[in-house]
Amino acid sequence: MTLTPGGDTVTWRPDGLTVPTDASTLLADGLAGAPGGPEAVAALVASAAEALTRARDERDGPLPARTPHQVAEAVRAALGPLASTPGGDPRAPGPAERVLTRLTHALAVNAADPAHPRCAAHLHCPPLAVAVAADAVASVLNQSMDSWDQAPAATAMETQVIGELAGLAGYDPEIAGGVVTSGGTESNLTALLLARDHALAGPERDPVRHGVARAAAGARPRVLCGAAAHFSVQRSAALLGLGEDAVVTVDVDSHHRMRPRALREALDTLRADGDLPVAIVATAGTTDLGGIDSLGAIAHIAREYGVWLHVDAAYGGGLLFSRRLRGLLAGLDRAHSVSLDLHKLGWQPVAAGVLLTRERALFAPLSRSVDYLNPTDDEEAGYPSLLGYSLRTTRRADVFKIAVTLRVLGTDGLGRLVDACRDLTLRTAARVTAHPRLRLATTPSLTTVVFRYDAGADSDEVNARLRRRLLEEGRAVVGRTRIDGRVWLKLTLLNPDTTVDDTAALLAEVVTAGDTEVSALKESR
Amino acid sequence: MTLTPGGDTVTWRPDGLTVPTDASTLLADGLAGAPGGPEAVAALVASAAEALTRARDERDGPLPARTPHQVAEAVRAALGPLASTPGGDPRAPGPAERVLTRLTHALAVNAADPAHPRCAAHLHCPPLAVAVAADAVASVLNQSMDSWDQAPAATAMETQVIGELAGLAGYDPEIAGGVVTSGGTESNLTALLLARDHALAGPERDPVRHGVARAAAGARPRVLCGAAAHFSVQRSAALLGLGEDAVVTVDVDSHHRMRPRALREALDTLRADGDLPVAIVATAGTTDLGGIDSLGAIAHIAREYGVWLHVDAAYGGGLLFSRRLRGLLAGLDRAHSVSLDLHKLGWQPVAAGVLLTRERALFAPLSRSVDYLNPTDDEEAGYPSLLGYSLRTTRRADVFKIAVTLRVLGTDGLGRLVDACRDLTLRTAARVTAHPRLRLATTPSLTTVVFRYDAGADSDEVNARLRRRLLEEGRAVVGRTRIDGRVWLKLTLLNPDTTVDDTAALLAEVVTAGDTEVSALKESR
């Protein structure tokens, strides 16, 4: 490579380029942030909205009446082959709008639509329109939270919103810490990292610098959680180098709540074995039954044994917004850390996870000074940095949609949506109980209804098959799980617009599909 | 709680609720996916676009002429206190649109705008309008990649696009694996997790089940990378329980490229010490100098020593799109895994990270069967699951914007944008070289220009101060870093619309600010 000082002539040896590339002709549709860019984005979104509406009408149900193979074929056809030239599919080359609407249509026709009342399988909420629009603003500005000079306002906004959420959780906003994450799994992982390094920190026992093996010489680090806690606890333990079998699962009751007495016994056993408990993970809202651990009792035990208490409230954290229901989270404020997911009971598009700590200082193991991001003299000059709160480096300003939603609805507004889902759940559970061929697993703790079509000895197979039948026929997206070795179906009710007539229709679909599967099974014998 | 079978009457004991909550009045602005929702989103985005344009005109520069404290005050004023009632700021209660435009304006006025030609500090690109619009579509549909029944089309789309990117990287798409990530840091972490578990796997040495301490009994796991590799390598090693000091940094040349001979020596030393090298991390595009390691030579060494080779091409991976420049990545196809970031040289809004592996089977340590997400009989019935490719559970369909962009521009279109940034860089470097008071660190390897204002013995302090002055006066966002103990400034040129006249103006700002700081320093003595 040769640089010719003082002039514009540049020679790039490998291919002998001498003429600067003109990119402007390519950017006819432009950069989102350039003059005219936001308007171009708005026009494109308006076209996409038409495609979305057209696709929803065509789909005419919660998901396409297609097999996975047929969906893949449809998507492949819409994408066309990857070409070097613009337009993708050579049969339909064209500008941005044409490609966007074609692919939007393909995505939406073949989507499982969380806004449809018969899509009720997972912790997969229908997002609020205003949160989606705010998310688009975040995309236009593309602020990145890893340094102040990539996100001046967003840095300030995240700091304030984290303080507000900490206050809602019962922490002192002045000293609490926190960060917006990609979801409960990242929040739980981060919390367990902080707990691990907190427990193992010491002059010769520092897992950040010297690793778990050296820090833990002798005592084996262990993590305790209820037997129905989220699988990300085991996954995090593996990631953190502790091993999945470092996780001790504690006995739960029929609502999947950890038994405090069993927790105490488990801690005594670890102590007797010379192991080192680094964290207790309590759950506020298990994925299946919505079980909420007795946080007060567990916090008491955690303090007594001197162990970090993390609360995974990814699901149940939304109760903080509800005046009626927030009492179920009593004791949360005594945890060292808590995971919330506003893309569950908060109606945000993914991602809107949050990790809070009672004290900001608990994030110390993640603190880091990077010459090009947060040099010491810049920090001393008053330039704040959120780099030391996150496992990520580049990080989208997901806080913006959260901030907008909190202002549009207020905490009570969100609370009323939570209450609506909760009421719907209880009314739906009552319908299950009333039906002769449906069986309710247990009274709902949160917003899931776990039940099954009762087909006697064949129930497991019939329920698994009827669920796939509903998917394949595009009639309903119903969840399934396994409890005590049996297959159960599950409705996760996160749509505040859904009525009990809607869920009754959904249950009727389940019964019809169950009847069909029972007949098919008899015929095949 | 009492459920009354057969009826709709429900009693929720804790607060005696008997009347179902009506949420419909709250949802006047609606769910994004409900009938009328996409249109509501489009209308809100149109209003936000006006606010964005107004704010850009007001800001009239790459960032606000405000201190961090002033920015925080402005954001606080716009947010108002968190209220329980809708509207947030009690002085301006109102519907979604009013809140959204108020906060959009506050965010944008106080943003560091990557679309502004004088915002050139970081790997922080101005996104394409069409990619932003596609991102909004992903938000409306809110598909989540952790199970097929939350993302039928998006699952198929990610599978196809990952195959296409694998093909671009030189892998065989039929057997390659990969996943869309939140960015280079998550990609690098995932790759090192796979490498760790690959190296330590065995009947008695399985870090997933039993942890690093047991798996590594005896041999200490080590990671090798160039001395200018991204700090996420050290961070990942700490996270994975190996310890930061498990990372052996290998000597680099003046362009920050790892010296292959030094790598070989480091491997020999580890071997002699009985340590276990689990991965070599080569870099294709270091953050500061853009240095691209000699991938072919390193791949040869990795194979000879039987060590996993990961290539962090978060920055340089964009060269794959450029016919002129992709030769610089020769040897990439021989790596076990590679990180790409399409939110760098790919003009996507964050996040658009990608991790690719030469073989899909290399993801085995992450594979997992979860009863409620991917039960075995569903997989056998043809329902695919991407759960085993990601560290996350809930995961946004970030692939959609990537797919749309690839079809709109084609690979050559993206390549021309890469070429434009590259040309701009060389021309800007020539301007630096020509200026009597500016000094170029070295000829650019990629799209960064590392230089400094030459103020003799005071250069470090003057450069640090002039950069903060430019920020505070809202004149320019220039990067800084530290090389060989000295402070350097940095332009990271990712805006294909920026001209050499723009960067010349930016350099003039640097010189003026430098002159001012030199005078101030003299006066203070």
Short mmCIF file of N, CA and C in Angstrom, two decimals, chain A residues 77-143:
data_model
loop_
_atom_site.label_atom_id
_atom_site.label_comp_id
_atom_site.label_asym_id
_atom_site.label_seq_id
_atom_site.Cartn_x
_atom_site.Cartn_y
_atom_site.Cartn_z
N ALA A 77 -38.28 -19.98 -0.84
CA ALA A 77 -38.77 -19.40 -2.10
C ALA A 77 -38.81 -17.87 -2.03
N ALA A 78 -39.23 -17.36 -0.89
CA ALA A 78 -39.31 -15.89 -0.75
C ALA A 78 -37.92 -15.27 -0.74
N LEU A 79 -36.99 -15.92 -0.07
CA LEU A 79 -35.62 -15.38 -0.01
C LEU A 79 -34.95 -15.44 -1.37
N GLY A 80 -35.18 -16.53 -2.09
CA GLY A 80 -34.41 -16.74 -3.31
C GLY A 80 -32.97 -16.97 -2.95
N PRO A 81 -32.14 -17.27 -3.94
CA PRO A 81 -30.72 -17.52 -3.65
C PRO A 81 -30.02 -16.22 -3.28
N LEU A 82 -28.94 -16.36 -2.52
CA LEU A 82 -28.12 -15.18 -2.21
C LEU A 82 -27.37 -14.78 -3.47
N ALA A 83 -27.60 -13.57 -3.93
CA ALA A 83 -26.95 -13.12 -5.15
C ALA A 83 -25.92 -12.06 -4.83
N SER A 84 -25.01 -11.85 -5.76
CA SER A 84 -24.06 -10.76 -5.55
C SER A 84 -24.71 -9.43 -5.91
N THR A 85 -25.72 -9.49 -6.75
CA THR A 85 -26.36 -8.25 -7.20
C THR A 85 -27.60 -7.94 -6.36
N PRO A 86 -28.03 -6.68 -6.37
CA PRO A 86 -29.19 -6.31 -5.56
C PRO A 86 -30.45 -7.04 -6.00
N GLY A 87 -31.35 -7.22 -5.07
CA GLY A 87 -32.66 -7.75 -5.42
C GLY A 87 -32.87 -9.18 -4.98
N GLY A 88 -31.78 -9.89 -4.82
CA GLY A 88 -31.90 -11.27 -4.32
C GLY A 88 -32.47 -12.15 -5.40
N ASP A 89 -33.75 -12.39 -5.32
CA ASP A 89 -34.42 -13.24 -6.29
C ASP A 89 -34.34 -12.57 -7.66
N PRO A 90 -33.66 -13.21 -8.61
CA PRO A 90 -33.48 -12.56 -9.91
C PRO A 90 -34.81 -12.35 -10.65
N ARG A 91 -35.84 -13.09 -10.24
CA ARG A 91 -37.14 -12.89 -10.89
C ARG A 91 -37.79 -11.60 -10.41
N ALA A 92 -37.34 -11.12 -9.24
CA ALA A 92 -37.98 -9.92 -8.70
C ALA A 92 -36.96 -8.96 -8.13
N PRO A 93 -36.06 -8.49 -8.97
CA PRO A 93 -35.09 -7.53 -8.47
C PRO A 93 -35.82 -6.23 -8.19
N GLY A 94 -35.29 -5.42 -7.34
CA GLY A 94 -36.00 -4.18 -7.10
C GLY A 94 -35.48 -3.46 -5.89
N PRO A 95 -36.08 -2.36 -5.66
CA PRO A 95 -35.59 -1.52 -4.59
C PRO A 95 -35.95 -2.08 -3.22
N ALA A 96 -35.47 -1.35 -2.23
CA ALA A 96 -35.61 -1.80 -0.85
C ALA A 96 -37.05 -2.14 -0.48
N GLU A 97 -37.97 -1.27 -0.90
CA GLU A 97 -39.35 -1.47 -0.47
C GLU A 97 -39.91 -2.80 -0.94
N ARG A 98 -39.58 -3.14 -2.20
CA ARG A 98 -40.13 -4.37 -2.75
C ARG A 98 -39.60 -5.60 -2.01
N VAL A 99 -38.30 -5.58 -1.74
CA VAL A 99 -37.70 -6.71 -1.02
C VAL A 99 -38.26 -6.78 0.40
N LEU A 100 -38.33 -5.63 1.05
CA LEU A 100 -38.82 -5.61 2.43
C LEU A 100 -40.24 -6.15 2.53
N THR A 101 -41.12 -5.70 1.63
CA THR A 101 -42.51 -6.15 1.75
C THR A 101 -42.62 -7.64 1.39
N ARG A 102 -41.83 -8.08 0.43
CA ARG A 102 -41.88 -9.51 0.06
C ARG A 102 -41.46 -10.37 1.26
N LEU A 103 -40.36 -9.99 1.89
CA LEU A 103 -39.87 -10.82 2.99
C LEU A 103 -40.70 -10.64 4.26
N THR A 104 -41.24 -9.45 4.47
CA THR A 104 -42.15 -9.24 5.61
C THR A 104 -43.36 -10.15 5.47
N HIS A 105 -43.90 -10.18 4.27
CA HIS A 105 -45.05 -11.04 4.03
C HIS A 105 -44.71 -12.51 4.32
N ALA A 106 -43.56 -12.94 3.84
CA ALA A 106 -43.17 -14.35 4.06
C ALA A 106 -42.97 -14.65 5.54
N LEU A 107 -42.35 -13.70 6.24
CA LEU A 107 -42.11 -13.91 7.68
C LEU A 107 -43.44 -13.96 8.43
N ALA A 108 -44.34 -13.05 8.09
CA ALA A 108 -45.58 -12.92 8.86
C ALA A 108 -46.57 -14.03 8.55
N VAL A 109 -46.65 -14.43 7.28
CA VAL A 109 -47.56 -15.54 6.93
C VAL A 109 -47.13 -16.80 7.66
N ASN A 110 -45.84 -16.91 7.87
CA ASN A 110 -45.31 -18.13 8.49
C ASN A 110 -44.90 -17.92 9.95
N ALA A 111 -45.50 -16.94 10.59
CA ALA A 111 -45.15 -16.65 12.00
C ALA A 111 -46.12 -17.35 12.94
N ALA A 112 -45.64 -17.56 14.17
CA ALA A 112 -46.54 -17.89 15.28
C ALA A 112 -46.81 -16.55 15.96
N ASP A 113 -48.05 -16.11 15.90
CA ASP A 113 -48.38 -14.72 16.22
C ASP A 113 -48.82 -14.57 17.68
N PRO A 114 -47.97 -13.98 18.51
CA PRO A 114 -48.33 -13.89 19.93
C PRO A 114 -49.52 -12.97 20.19
N ALA A 115 -49.92 -12.18 19.16
CA ALA A 115 -51.08 -11.31 19.34
C ALA A 115 -52.39 -12.05 19.03
N HIS A 116 -52.26 -13.28 18.52
CA HIS A 116 -53.48 -14.04 18.23
C HIS A 116 -53.93 -14.76 19.49
N PRO A 117 -55.24 -14.70 19.78
CA PRO A 117 -55.70 -15.29 21.05
C PRO A 117 -55.49 -16.80 21.16
N ARG A 118 -55.27 -17.47 20.05
CA ARG A 118 -55.03 -18.92 20.17
C ARG A 118 -53.54 -19.26 20.10
N CYS A 119 -52.68 -18.24 20.27
CA CYS A 119 -51.23 -18.49 20.39
C CYS A 119 -50.88 -18.26 21.85
N ALA A 120 -50.75 -19.33 22.61
CA ALA A 120 -50.66 -19.19 24.07
C ALA A 120 -49.75 -20.25 24.68
N ALA A 121 -48.62 -20.52 23.99
CA ALA A 121 -47.77 -21.61 24.47
C ALA A 121 -46.71 -21.14 25.45
N HIS A 122 -46.07 -20.04 25.13
CA HIS A 122 -44.81 -19.71 25.80
C HIS A 122 -44.85 -18.33 26.45
N LEU A 123 -43.78 -18.02 27.16
CA LEU A 123 -43.59 -16.68 27.72
C LEU A 123 -43.15 -15.77 26.57
N HIS A 124 -44.06 -15.50 25.69
CA HIS A 124 -43.82 -14.93 24.37
C HIS A 124 -44.96 -13.96 24.17
N CYS A 125 -44.72 -12.70 24.58
CA CYS A 125 -45.84 -11.76 24.68
C CYS A 125 -46.08 -11.01 23.38
N PRO A 126 -47.32 -10.54 23.21
CA PRO A 126 -47.60 -9.62 22.11
C PRO A 126 -47.15 -8.22 22.53
N PRO A 127 -46.24 -7.62 21.81
CA PRO A 127 -45.70 -6.33 22.27
C PRO A 127 -46.66 -5.17 21.99
N LEU A 128 -46.52 -4.13 22.78
CA LEU A 128 -47.30 -2.91 22.60
C LEU A 128 -46.81 -2.15 21.37
N ALA A 129 -47.74 -1.57 20.63
CA ALA A 129 -47.38 -0.79 19.44
C ALA A 129 -46.39 0.31 19.78
N VAL A 130 -46.61 0.99 20.89
CA VAL A 130 -45.74 2.11 21.21
C VAL A 130 -44.32 1.63 21.57
N ALA A 131 -44.23 0.45 22.15
CA ALA A 131 -42.90 -0.09 22.48
C ALA A 131 -42.17 -0.48 21.19
N VAL A 132 -42.91 -0.99 20.23
CA VAL A 132 -42.30 -1.35 18.94
C VAL A 132 -41.80 -0.10 18.22
N ALA A 133 -42.62 0.95 18.24
CA ALA A 133 -42.19 2.20 17.59
C ALA A 133 -40.95 2.76 18.29
N ALA A 134 -40.92 2.68 19.60
CA ALA A 134 -39.74 3.16 20.34
C ALA A 134 -38.51 2.33 19.99
N ASP A 135 -38.73 1.04 19.80
CA ASP A 135 -37.63 0.16 19.42
C ASP A 135 -37.06 0.56 18.06
N ALA A 136 -37.94 1.01 17.16
CA ALA A 136 -37.48 1.47 15.84
C ALA A 136 -36.63 2.73 15.99
N VAL A 137 -37.03 3.62 16.91
CA VAL A 137 -36.22 4.82 17.17
C VAL A 137 -34.82 4.41 17.65
N ALA A 138 -34.79 3.44 18.56
CA ALA A 138 -33.49 2.96 19.05
C ALA A 138 -32.64 2.45 17.88
N SER A 139 -33.28 1.78 16.91
CA SER A 139 -32.54 1.28 15.75
C SER A 139 -32.01 2.41 14.87
N VAL A 140 -32.82 3.44 14.66
CA VAL A 140 -32.39 4.56 13.82
C VAL A 140 -31.13 5.19 14.41
N LEU A 141 -31.18 5.48 15.70
CA LEU A 141 -30.05 6.19 16.32
C LEU A 141 -28.88 5.26 16.60
N ASN A 142 -29.19 3.97 16.79
CA ASN A 142 -28.16 2.93 16.93
C ASN A 142 -27.12 3.26 18.00
N GLN A 143 -27.58 3.86 19.10
CA GLN A 143 -26.66 4.14 20.20
C GLN A 143 -26.15 2.82 20.78
#
